[in-house]
Coordinates of C-alpha atoms (C1' of nucleotides) and ligand atoms in Angstrom, one line a residue:
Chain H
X58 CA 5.9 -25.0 -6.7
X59 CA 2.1 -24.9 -6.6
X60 CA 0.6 -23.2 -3.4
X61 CA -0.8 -26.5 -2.2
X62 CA 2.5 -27.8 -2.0
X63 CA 4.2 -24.9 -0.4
X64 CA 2.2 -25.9 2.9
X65 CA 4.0 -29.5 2.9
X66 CA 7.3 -29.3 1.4
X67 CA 9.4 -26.1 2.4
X68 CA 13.3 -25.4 2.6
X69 CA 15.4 -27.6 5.4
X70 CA 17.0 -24.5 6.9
X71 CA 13.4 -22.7 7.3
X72 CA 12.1 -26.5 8.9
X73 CA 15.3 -25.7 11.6
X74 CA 14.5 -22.2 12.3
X75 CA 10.9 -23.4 12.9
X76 CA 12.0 -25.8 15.2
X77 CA 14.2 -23.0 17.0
X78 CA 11.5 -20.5 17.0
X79 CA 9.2 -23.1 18.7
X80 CA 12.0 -23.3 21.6
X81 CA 11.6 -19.4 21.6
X82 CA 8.6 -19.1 22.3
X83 CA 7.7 -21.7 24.7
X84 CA 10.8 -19.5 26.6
X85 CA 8.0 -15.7 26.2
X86 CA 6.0 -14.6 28.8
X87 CA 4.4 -12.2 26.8
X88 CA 1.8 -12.5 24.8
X89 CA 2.8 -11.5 21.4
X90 CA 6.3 -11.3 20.1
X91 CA 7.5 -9.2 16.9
X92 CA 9.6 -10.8 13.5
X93 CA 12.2 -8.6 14.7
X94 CA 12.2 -9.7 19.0
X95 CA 12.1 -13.7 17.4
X96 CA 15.2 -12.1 15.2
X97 CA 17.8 -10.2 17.3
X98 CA 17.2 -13.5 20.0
X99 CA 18.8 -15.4 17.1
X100 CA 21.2 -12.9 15.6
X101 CA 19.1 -13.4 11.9
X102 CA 16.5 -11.0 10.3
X103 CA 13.2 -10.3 10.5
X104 CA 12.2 -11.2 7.3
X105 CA 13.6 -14.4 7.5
X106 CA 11.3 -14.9 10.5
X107 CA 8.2 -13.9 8.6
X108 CA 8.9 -15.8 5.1
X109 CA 9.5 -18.6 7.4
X110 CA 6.1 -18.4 9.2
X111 CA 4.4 -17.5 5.6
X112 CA 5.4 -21.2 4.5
X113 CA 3.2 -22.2 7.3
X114 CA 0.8 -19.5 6.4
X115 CA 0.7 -18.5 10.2
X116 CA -0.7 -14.6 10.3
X117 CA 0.4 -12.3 12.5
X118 CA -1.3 -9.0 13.4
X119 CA 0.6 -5.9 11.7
X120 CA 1.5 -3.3 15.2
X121 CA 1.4 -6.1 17.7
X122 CA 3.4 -9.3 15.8
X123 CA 2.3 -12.8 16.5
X124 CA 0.4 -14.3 19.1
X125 CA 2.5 -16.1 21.4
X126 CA 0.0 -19.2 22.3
X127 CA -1.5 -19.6 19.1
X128 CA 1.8 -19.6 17.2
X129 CA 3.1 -22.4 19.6
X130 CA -0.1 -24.1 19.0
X131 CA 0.4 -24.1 15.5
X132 CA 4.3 -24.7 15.7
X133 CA 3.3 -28.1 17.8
X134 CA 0.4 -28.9 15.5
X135 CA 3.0 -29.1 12.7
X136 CA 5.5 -30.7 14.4
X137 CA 3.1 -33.5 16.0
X138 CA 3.5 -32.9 19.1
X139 CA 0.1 -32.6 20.4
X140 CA -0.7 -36.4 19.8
X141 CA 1.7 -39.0 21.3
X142 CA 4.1 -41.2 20.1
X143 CA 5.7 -44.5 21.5
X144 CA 10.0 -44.9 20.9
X145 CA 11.7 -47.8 21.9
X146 CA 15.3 -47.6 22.8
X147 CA 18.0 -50.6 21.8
X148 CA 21.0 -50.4 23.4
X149 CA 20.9 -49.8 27.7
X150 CA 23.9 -48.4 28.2
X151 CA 25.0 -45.2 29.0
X152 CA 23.5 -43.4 26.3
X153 CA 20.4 -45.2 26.3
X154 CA 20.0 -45.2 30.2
X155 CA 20.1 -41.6 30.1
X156 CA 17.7 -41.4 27.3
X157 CA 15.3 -43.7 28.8
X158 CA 15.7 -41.6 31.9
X159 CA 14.6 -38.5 30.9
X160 CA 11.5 -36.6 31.8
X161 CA 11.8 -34.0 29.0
X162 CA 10.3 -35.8 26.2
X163 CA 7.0 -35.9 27.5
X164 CA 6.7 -32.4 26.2
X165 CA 7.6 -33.2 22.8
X166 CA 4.9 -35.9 23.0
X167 CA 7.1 -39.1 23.0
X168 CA 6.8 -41.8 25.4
X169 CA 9.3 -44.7 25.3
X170 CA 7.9 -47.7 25.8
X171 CA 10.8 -50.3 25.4
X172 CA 14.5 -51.0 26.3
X173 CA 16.6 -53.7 24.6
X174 CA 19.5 -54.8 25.1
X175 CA 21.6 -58.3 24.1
X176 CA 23.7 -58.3 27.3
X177 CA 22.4 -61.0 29.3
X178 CA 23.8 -59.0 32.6
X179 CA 21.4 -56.2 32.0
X180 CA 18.7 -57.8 30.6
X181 CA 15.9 -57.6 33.8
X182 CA 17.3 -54.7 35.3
X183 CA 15.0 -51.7 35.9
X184 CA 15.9 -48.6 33.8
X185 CA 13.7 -45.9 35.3
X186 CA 10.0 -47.9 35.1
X187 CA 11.2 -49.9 32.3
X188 CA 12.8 -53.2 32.5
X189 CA 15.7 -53.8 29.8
X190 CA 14.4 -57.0 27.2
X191 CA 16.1 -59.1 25.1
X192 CA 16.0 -57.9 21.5
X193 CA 13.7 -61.0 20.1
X194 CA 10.8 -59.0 22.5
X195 CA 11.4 -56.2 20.2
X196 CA 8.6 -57.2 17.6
X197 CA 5.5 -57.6 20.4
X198 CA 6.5 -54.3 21.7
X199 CA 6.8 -52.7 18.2
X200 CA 3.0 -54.8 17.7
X201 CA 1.3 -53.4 21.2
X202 CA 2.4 -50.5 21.6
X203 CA 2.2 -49.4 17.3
X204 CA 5.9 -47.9 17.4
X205 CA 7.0 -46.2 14.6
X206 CA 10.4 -44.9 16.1
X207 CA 13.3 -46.9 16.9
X208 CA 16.8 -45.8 18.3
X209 CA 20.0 -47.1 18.3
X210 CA 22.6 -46.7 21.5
X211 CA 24.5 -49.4 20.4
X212 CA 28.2 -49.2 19.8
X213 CA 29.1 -48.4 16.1
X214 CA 30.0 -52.0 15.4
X215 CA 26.8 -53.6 16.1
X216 CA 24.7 -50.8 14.6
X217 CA 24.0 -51.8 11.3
X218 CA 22.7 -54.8 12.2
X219 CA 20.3 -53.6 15.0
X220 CA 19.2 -50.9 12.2
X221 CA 18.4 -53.9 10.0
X222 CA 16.8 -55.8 12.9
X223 CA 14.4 -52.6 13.9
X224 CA 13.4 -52.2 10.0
X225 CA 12.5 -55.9 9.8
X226 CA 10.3 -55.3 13.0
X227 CA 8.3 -52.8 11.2
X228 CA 10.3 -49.6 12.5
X229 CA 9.8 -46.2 10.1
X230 CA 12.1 -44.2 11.4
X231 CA 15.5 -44.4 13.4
X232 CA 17.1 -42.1 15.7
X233 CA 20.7 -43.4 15.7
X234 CA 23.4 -42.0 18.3
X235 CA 26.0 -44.3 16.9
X236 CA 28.8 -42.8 15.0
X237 CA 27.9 -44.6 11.5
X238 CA 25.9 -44.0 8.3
X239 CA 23.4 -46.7 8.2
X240 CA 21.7 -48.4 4.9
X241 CA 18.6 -48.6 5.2
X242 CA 15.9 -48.7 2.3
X243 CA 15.4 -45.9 0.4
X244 CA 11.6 -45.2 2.8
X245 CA 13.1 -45.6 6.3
X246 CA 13.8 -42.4 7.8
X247 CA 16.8 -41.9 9.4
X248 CA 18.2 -39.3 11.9
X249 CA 21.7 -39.0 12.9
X250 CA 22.6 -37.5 16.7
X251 CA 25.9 -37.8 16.4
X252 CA 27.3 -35.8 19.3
X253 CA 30.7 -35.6 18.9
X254 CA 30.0 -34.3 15.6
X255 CA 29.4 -31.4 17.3
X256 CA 33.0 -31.2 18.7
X257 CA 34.7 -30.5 15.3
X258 CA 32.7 -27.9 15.1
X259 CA 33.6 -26.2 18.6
X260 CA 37.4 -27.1 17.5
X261 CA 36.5 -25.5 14.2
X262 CA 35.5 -22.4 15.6
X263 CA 37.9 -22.3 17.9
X264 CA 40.6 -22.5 15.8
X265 CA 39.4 -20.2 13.1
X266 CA 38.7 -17.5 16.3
X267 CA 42.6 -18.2 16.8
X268 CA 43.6 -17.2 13.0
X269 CA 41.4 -14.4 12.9
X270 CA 42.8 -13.0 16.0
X271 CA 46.2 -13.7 14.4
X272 CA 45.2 -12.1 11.3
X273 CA 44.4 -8.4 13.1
X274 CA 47.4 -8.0 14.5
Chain D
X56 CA 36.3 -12.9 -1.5
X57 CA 40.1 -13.3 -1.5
X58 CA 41.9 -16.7 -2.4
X59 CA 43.2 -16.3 1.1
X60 CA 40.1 -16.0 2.7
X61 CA 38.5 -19.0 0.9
X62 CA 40.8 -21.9 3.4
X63 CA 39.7 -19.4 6.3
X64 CA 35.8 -19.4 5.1
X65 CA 33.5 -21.2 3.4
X66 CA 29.6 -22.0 3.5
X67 CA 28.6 -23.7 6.9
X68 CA 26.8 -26.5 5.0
X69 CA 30.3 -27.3 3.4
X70 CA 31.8 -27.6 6.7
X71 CA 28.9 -29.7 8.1
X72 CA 29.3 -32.1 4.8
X73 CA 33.3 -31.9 5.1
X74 CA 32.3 -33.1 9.1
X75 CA 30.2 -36.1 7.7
X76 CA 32.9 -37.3 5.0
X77 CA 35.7 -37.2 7.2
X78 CA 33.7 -39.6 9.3
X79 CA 33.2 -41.8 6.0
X80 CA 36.8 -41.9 5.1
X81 CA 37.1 -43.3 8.9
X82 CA 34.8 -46.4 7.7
X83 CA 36.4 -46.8 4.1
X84 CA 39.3 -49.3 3.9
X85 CA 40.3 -48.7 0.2
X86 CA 43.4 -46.8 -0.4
X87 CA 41.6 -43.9 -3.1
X88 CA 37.9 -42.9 -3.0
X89 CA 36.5 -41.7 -5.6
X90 CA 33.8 -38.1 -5.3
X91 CA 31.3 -40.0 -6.7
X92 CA 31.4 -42.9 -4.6
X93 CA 31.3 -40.7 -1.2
X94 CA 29.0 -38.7 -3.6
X95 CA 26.7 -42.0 -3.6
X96 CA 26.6 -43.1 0.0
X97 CA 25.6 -39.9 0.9
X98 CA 22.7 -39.3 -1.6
X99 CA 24.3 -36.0 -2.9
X100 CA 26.1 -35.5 -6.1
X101 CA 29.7 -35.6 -6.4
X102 CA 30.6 -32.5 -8.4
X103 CA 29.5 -31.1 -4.8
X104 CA 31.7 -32.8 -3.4
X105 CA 34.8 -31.5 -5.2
X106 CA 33.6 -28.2 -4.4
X107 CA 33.8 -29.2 -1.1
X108 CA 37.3 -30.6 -1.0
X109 CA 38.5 -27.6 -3.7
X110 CA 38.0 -25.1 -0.3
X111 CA 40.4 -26.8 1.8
X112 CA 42.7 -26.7 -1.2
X113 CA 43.0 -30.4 -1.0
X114 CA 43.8 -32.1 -4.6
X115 CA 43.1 -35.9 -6.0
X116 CA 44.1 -37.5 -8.7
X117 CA 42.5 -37.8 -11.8
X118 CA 41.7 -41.3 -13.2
X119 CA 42.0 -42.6 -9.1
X120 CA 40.2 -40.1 -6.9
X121 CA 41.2 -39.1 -3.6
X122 CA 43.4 -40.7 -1.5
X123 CA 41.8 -41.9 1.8
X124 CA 44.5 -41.8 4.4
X125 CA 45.6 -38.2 3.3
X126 CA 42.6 -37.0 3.0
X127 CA 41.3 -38.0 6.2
X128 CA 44.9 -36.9 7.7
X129 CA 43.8 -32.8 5.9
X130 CA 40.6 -33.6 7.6
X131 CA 41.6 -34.2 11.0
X132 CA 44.0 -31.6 10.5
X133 CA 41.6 -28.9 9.6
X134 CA 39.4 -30.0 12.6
X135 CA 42.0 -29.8 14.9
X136 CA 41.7 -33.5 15.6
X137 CA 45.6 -33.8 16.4
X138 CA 46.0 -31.7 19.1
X139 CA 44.5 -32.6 22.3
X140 CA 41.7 -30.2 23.9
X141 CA 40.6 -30.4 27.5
X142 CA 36.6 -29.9 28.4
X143 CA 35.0 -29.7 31.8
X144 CA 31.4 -31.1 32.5
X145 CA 29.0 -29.4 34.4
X146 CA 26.3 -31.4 36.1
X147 CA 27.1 -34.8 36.6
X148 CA 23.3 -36.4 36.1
X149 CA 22.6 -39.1 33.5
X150 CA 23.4 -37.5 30.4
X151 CA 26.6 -35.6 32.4
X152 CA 27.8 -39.1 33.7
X153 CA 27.5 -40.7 29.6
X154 CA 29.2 -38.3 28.6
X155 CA 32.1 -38.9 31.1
X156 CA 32.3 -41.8 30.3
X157 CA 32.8 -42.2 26.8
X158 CA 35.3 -43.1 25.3
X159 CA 34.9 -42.0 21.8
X160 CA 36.0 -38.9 22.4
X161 CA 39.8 -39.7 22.4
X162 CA 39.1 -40.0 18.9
X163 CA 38.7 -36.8 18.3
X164 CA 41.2 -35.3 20.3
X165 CA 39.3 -34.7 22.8
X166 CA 39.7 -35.1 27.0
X167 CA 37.3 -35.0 30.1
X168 CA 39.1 -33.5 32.8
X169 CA 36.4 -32.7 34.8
X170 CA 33.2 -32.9 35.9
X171 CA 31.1 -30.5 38.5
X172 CA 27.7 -30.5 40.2
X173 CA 26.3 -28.6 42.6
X174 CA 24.7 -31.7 44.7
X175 CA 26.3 -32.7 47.5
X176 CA 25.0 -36.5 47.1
X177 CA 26.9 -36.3 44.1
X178 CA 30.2 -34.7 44.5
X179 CA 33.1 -37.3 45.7
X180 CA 31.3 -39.6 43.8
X181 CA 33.5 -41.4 40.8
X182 CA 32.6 -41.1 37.6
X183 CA 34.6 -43.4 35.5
X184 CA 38.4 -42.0 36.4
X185 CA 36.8 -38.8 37.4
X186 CA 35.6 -37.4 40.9
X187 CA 32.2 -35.2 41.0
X188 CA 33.7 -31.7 41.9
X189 CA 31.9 -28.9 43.6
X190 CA 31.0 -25.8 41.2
X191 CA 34.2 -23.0 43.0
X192 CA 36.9 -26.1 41.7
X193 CA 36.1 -24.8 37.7
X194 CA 38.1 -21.7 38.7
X195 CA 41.0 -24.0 39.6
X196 CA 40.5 -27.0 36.7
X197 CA 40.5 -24.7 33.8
X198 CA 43.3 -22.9 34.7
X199 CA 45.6 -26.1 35.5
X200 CA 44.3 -28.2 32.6
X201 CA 44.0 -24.9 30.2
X202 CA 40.6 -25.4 29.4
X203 CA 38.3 -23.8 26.9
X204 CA 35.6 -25.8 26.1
X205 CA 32.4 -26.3 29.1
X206 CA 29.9 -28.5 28.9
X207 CA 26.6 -28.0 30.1
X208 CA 24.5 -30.7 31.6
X209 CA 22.6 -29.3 33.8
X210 CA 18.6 -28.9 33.6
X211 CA 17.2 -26.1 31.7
X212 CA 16.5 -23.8 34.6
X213 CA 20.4 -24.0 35.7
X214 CA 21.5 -24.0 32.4
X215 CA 22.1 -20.2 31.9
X216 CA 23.3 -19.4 35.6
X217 CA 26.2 -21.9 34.3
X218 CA 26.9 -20.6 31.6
X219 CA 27.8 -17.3 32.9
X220 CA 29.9 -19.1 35.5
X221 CA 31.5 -20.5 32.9
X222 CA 32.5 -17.7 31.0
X223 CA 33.5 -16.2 33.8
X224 CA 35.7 -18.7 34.3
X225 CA 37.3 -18.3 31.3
X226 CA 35.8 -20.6 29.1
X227 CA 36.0 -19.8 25.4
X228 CA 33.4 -22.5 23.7
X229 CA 30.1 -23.8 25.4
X230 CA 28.4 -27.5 24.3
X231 CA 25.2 -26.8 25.6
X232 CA 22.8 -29.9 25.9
X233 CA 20.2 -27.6 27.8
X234 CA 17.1 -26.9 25.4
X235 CA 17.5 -23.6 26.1
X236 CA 19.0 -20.5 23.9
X237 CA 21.4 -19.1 26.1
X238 CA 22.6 -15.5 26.1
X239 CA 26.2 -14.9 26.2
X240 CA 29.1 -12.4 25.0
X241 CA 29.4 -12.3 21.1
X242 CA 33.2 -13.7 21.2
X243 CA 32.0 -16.9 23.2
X244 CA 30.9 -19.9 20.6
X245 CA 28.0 -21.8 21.7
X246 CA 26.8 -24.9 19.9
X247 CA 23.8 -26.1 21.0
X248 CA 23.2 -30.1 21.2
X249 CA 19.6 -29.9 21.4
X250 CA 19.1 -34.0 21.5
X251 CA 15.0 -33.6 21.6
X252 CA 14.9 -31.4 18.6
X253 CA 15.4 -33.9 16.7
X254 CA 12.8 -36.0 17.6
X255 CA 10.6 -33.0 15.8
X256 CA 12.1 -33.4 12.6
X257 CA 11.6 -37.0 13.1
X258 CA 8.2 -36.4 13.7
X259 CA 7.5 -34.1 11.0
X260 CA 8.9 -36.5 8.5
X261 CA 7.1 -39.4 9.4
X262 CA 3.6 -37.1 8.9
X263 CA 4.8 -35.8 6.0
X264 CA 5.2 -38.9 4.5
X265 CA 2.3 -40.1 5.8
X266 CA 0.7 -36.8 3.5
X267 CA 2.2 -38.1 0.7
X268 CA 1.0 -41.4 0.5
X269 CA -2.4 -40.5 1.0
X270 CA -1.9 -37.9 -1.6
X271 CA -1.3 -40.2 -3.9
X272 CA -4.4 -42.0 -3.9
Chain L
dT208 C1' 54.5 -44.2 -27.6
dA209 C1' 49.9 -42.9 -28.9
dT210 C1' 45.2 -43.4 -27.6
dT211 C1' 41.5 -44.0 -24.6
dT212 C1' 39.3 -43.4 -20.4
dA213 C1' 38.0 -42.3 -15.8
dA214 C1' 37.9 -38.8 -12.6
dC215 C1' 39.4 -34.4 -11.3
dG216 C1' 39.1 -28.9 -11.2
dT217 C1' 36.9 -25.0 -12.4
dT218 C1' 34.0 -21.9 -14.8
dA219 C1' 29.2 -21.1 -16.2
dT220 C1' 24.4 -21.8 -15.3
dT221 C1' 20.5 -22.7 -12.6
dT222 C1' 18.2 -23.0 -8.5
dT223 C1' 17.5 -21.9 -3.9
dT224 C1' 17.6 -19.0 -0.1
dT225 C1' 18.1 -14.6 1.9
dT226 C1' 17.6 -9.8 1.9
dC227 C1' 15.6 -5.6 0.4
dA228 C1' 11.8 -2.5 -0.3
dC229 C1' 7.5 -1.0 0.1
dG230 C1' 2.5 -1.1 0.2
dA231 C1' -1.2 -2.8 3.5
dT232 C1' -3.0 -3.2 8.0
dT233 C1' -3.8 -2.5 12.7
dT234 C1' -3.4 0.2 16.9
dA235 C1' -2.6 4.4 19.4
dA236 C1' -2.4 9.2 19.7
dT237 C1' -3.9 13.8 18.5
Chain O
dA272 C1' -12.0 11.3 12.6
dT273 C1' -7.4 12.0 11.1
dT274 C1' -2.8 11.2 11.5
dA275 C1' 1.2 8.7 13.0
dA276 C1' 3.7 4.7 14.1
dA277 C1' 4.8 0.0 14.2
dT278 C1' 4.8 -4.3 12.1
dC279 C1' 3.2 -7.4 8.9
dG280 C1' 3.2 -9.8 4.0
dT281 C1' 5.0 -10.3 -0.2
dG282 C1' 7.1 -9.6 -4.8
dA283 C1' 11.5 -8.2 -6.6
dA284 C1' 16.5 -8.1 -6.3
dA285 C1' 20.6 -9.9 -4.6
dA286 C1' 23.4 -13.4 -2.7
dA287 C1' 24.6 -17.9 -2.0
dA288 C1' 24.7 -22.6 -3.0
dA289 C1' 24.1 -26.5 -5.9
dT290 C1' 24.3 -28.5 -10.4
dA291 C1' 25.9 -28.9 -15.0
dA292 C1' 29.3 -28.6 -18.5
dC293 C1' 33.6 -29.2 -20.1
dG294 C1' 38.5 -28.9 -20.5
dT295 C1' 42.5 -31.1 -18.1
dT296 C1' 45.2 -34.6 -16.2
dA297 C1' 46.9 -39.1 -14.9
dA298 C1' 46.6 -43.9 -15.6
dA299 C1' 45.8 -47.9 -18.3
dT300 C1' 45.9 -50.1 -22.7
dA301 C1' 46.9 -51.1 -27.3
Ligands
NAD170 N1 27.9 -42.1 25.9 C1 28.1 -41.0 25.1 O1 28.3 -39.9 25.7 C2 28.1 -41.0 23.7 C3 28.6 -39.9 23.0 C4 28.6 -40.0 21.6 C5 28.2 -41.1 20.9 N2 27.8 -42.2 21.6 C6 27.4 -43.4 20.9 O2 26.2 -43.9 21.4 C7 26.2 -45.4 21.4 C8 26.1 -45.9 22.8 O3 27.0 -45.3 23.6 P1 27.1 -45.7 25.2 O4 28.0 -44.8 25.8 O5 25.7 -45.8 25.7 O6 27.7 -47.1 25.1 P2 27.7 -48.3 26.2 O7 28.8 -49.2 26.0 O8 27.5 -47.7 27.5 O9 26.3 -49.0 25.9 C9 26.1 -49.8 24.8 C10 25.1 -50.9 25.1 O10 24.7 -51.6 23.9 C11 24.6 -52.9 24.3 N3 24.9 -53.7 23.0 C12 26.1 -54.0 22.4 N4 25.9 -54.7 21.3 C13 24.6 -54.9 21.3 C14 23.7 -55.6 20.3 N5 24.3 -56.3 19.3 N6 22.4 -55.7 20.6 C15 21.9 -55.1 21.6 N7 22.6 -54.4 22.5 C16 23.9 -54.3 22.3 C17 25.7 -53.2 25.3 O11 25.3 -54.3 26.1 C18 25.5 -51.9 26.1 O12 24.6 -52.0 27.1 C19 27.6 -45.7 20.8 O13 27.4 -46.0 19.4 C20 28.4 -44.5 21.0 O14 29.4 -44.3 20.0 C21 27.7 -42.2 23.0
NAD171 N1 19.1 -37.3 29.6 C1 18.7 -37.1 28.4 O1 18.5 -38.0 27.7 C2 18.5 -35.7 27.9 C3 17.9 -35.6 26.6 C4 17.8 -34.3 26.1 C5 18.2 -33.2 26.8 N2 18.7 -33.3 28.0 C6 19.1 -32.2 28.8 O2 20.4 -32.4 29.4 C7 20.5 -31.7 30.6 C8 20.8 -32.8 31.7 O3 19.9 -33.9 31.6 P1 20.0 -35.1 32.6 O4 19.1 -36.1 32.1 O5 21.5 -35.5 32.7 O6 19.5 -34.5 33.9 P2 19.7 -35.0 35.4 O7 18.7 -34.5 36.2 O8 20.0 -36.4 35.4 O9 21.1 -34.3 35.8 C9 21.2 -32.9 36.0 C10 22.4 -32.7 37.0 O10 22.7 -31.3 37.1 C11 22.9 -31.1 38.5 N3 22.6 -29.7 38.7 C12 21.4 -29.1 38.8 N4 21.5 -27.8 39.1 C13 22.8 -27.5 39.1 C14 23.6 -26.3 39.3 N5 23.0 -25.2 39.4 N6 24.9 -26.4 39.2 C15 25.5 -27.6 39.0 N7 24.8 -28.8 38.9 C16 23.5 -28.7 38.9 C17 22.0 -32.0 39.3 O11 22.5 -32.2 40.6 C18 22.1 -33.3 38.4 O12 23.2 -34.1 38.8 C19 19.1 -31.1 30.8 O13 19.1 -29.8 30.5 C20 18.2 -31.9 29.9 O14 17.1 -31.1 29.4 C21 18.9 -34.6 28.6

DNA sequence: TATTTAACGTTATTTTTTTCACGATTTAAT
DNA sequence: ATTAAATCGTGAAAAAAATAACGTTAAATA
């Protein structure tokens, strides 16, 4: 790996931790922070934290650590979250109600500038200051507003097809809460959120806690 | 590491994999599936897979491949998909109320049996089958319903002060939605649904590709 | 029934990631 | 000004994970 392309391409599990360190800090008060604070807050080691800082060729000051602002600065700079982006939501249901609701990603530099939805009852009604459209608006919204991201609250069944329908419309990248692994062309990005997901892995632990305990005595 | 050890432990990234073909084998109506072909949708490579499947000690056949429905059945089993677990929400906002009402989760084993705020306006509200409780009923739920799992919903700022209310309570697994990193006792699991993070990586990918095509010019 | 073949299971190899170790640097104290 | 202490940065070693290689097995076919 040539130095040039160490600053673009880097391992998956140091892109996570960057993300989580980024949480971290905007979390400090003070106004540098240590490897080894950033570590024991995360139960890994401090090396990890510097090698994973080194990809980004962020320098911190030997004695003191790193500088709090300045790090988060950087950490936003590479994440793109200083410039904004416009998401549209399909689906304005539960899930997509909620997203369109929420104040949070302002911080993260997203605005969502559409809702869609194929259900004639909610088509009109206000979703926060956003009025839910019919899907065939999707392409002038994608147009006006330059949208790059596209997410998917739909139920599982009708996924795919709104995955296709977003791609056609010009969408890059998908955010997709439903429950299903979507084919999409080889240069669409695709992120899954799927959030019960998550709950095998509570069960998982949970269960395994059970053996172990079982195993001591 | 013993032979014995290996069904108790095995790499994290094999778990989260084992997670994501359990959910394949859900959409797959053949009777046998072969590694390569769950290799293929996935965009990994199959021998992985077997080394995936060899940790749970679970066998196919040569010449056919693996046999969905018992596979899926190992899956669920390891998972802990068959037995049904109970899990309390605490705040009962947008994302709180979506949660309550999906129904998804019976899927996976899973059942809301209750859901708290601390908002007056809110509780004695319904929430699908559920009434909004006040936060001194969680005592009272989990011990009825035998609950270990918590769910927080609540905005960042809350978000630890519930946590410890929870574990208090007795709860032995947290599903935290708050983007914050919350501190709790090392025997209490915490998995972290950070729904915004993801909009980083999303980010981050769409720039980086974005590098790469103008690299190669 | 013997042969061929597809796909598995597992050991060996390679690659990637993490941890270790230690010299370099900055700040603070004597 | 010198010394001490804390923390960084990084190359080397170790560990973990992924990939490759290949022998084994079950089914299909001749
Ligand atoms: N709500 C949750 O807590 C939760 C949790 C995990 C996963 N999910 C997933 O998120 C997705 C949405 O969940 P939800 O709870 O919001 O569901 P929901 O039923 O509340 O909302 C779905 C919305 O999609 C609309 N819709 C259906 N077909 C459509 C189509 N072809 N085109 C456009 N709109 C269409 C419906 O009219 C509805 O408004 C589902 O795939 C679900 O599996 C939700
Ligand atoms: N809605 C989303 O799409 C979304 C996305 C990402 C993250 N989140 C996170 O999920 C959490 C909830 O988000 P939301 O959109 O549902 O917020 P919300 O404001 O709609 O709901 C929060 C609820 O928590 C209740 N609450 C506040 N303090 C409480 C306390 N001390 N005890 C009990 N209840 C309390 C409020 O009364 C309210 O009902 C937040 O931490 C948010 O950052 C939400």
């Amino acid at each position: 790996m040539s130095k040039d392309e160490r600053t673009l391409y880097f391992p998956k599990a140091s892109l996570d931790r960057l993300k989580i360190y980024r949480r971290l800090l905007t979390e400090t008060d003070s106004e540098y922070i240590s490897s080894e604070d950033i570590a024991n807050k995360l139960g890994i080691n401090p090396e990890l934290v510097r090698k994973d800082l080194s990809y980004i060729n962020y320098k911190g000051k030997p004695k003191v650590g790193y500088h709090v602002q300045s790090l988060l600065d950087e950490l936003n700079e590479l994440f793109g979250l200083k410039k904004t982006t416009n998401v549209i939501i399909v689906g304005a249901g539960h899930l997509g109600r909620a997203l369109a609701n929420f104040k949070g990603f302002s911080k993260y530099g997203i605005k969502i500038v559409g809702i869609f939805d194929n259900d004639p009852q909610k088509i009109n009604q206000f979703v926060g200051e956003l009025v839910v459209l019919p899907l065939d608006y999707i392409n002038r919204v994608v147009r006006r507003f330059n949208v790059e991201i596209g997410t998917i609250c739909v139920p599982e069944e009708a996924a795919q097809k709104i995955a296709d329908l977003l791609v056609q419309n010009g969408i890059k990248a998908i955010w997709n809460f439903a429950p299903v692994k979507l084919e999409v062309s080889e240069d669409i990005i695709v992120v899954d959120e799927d959030i019960s997901q998550s709950l095998l892995t509570i069960k998982h632990l949970l269960e395994r806690k059970q053996l172990e305990k079982a195993g001591e005595k």
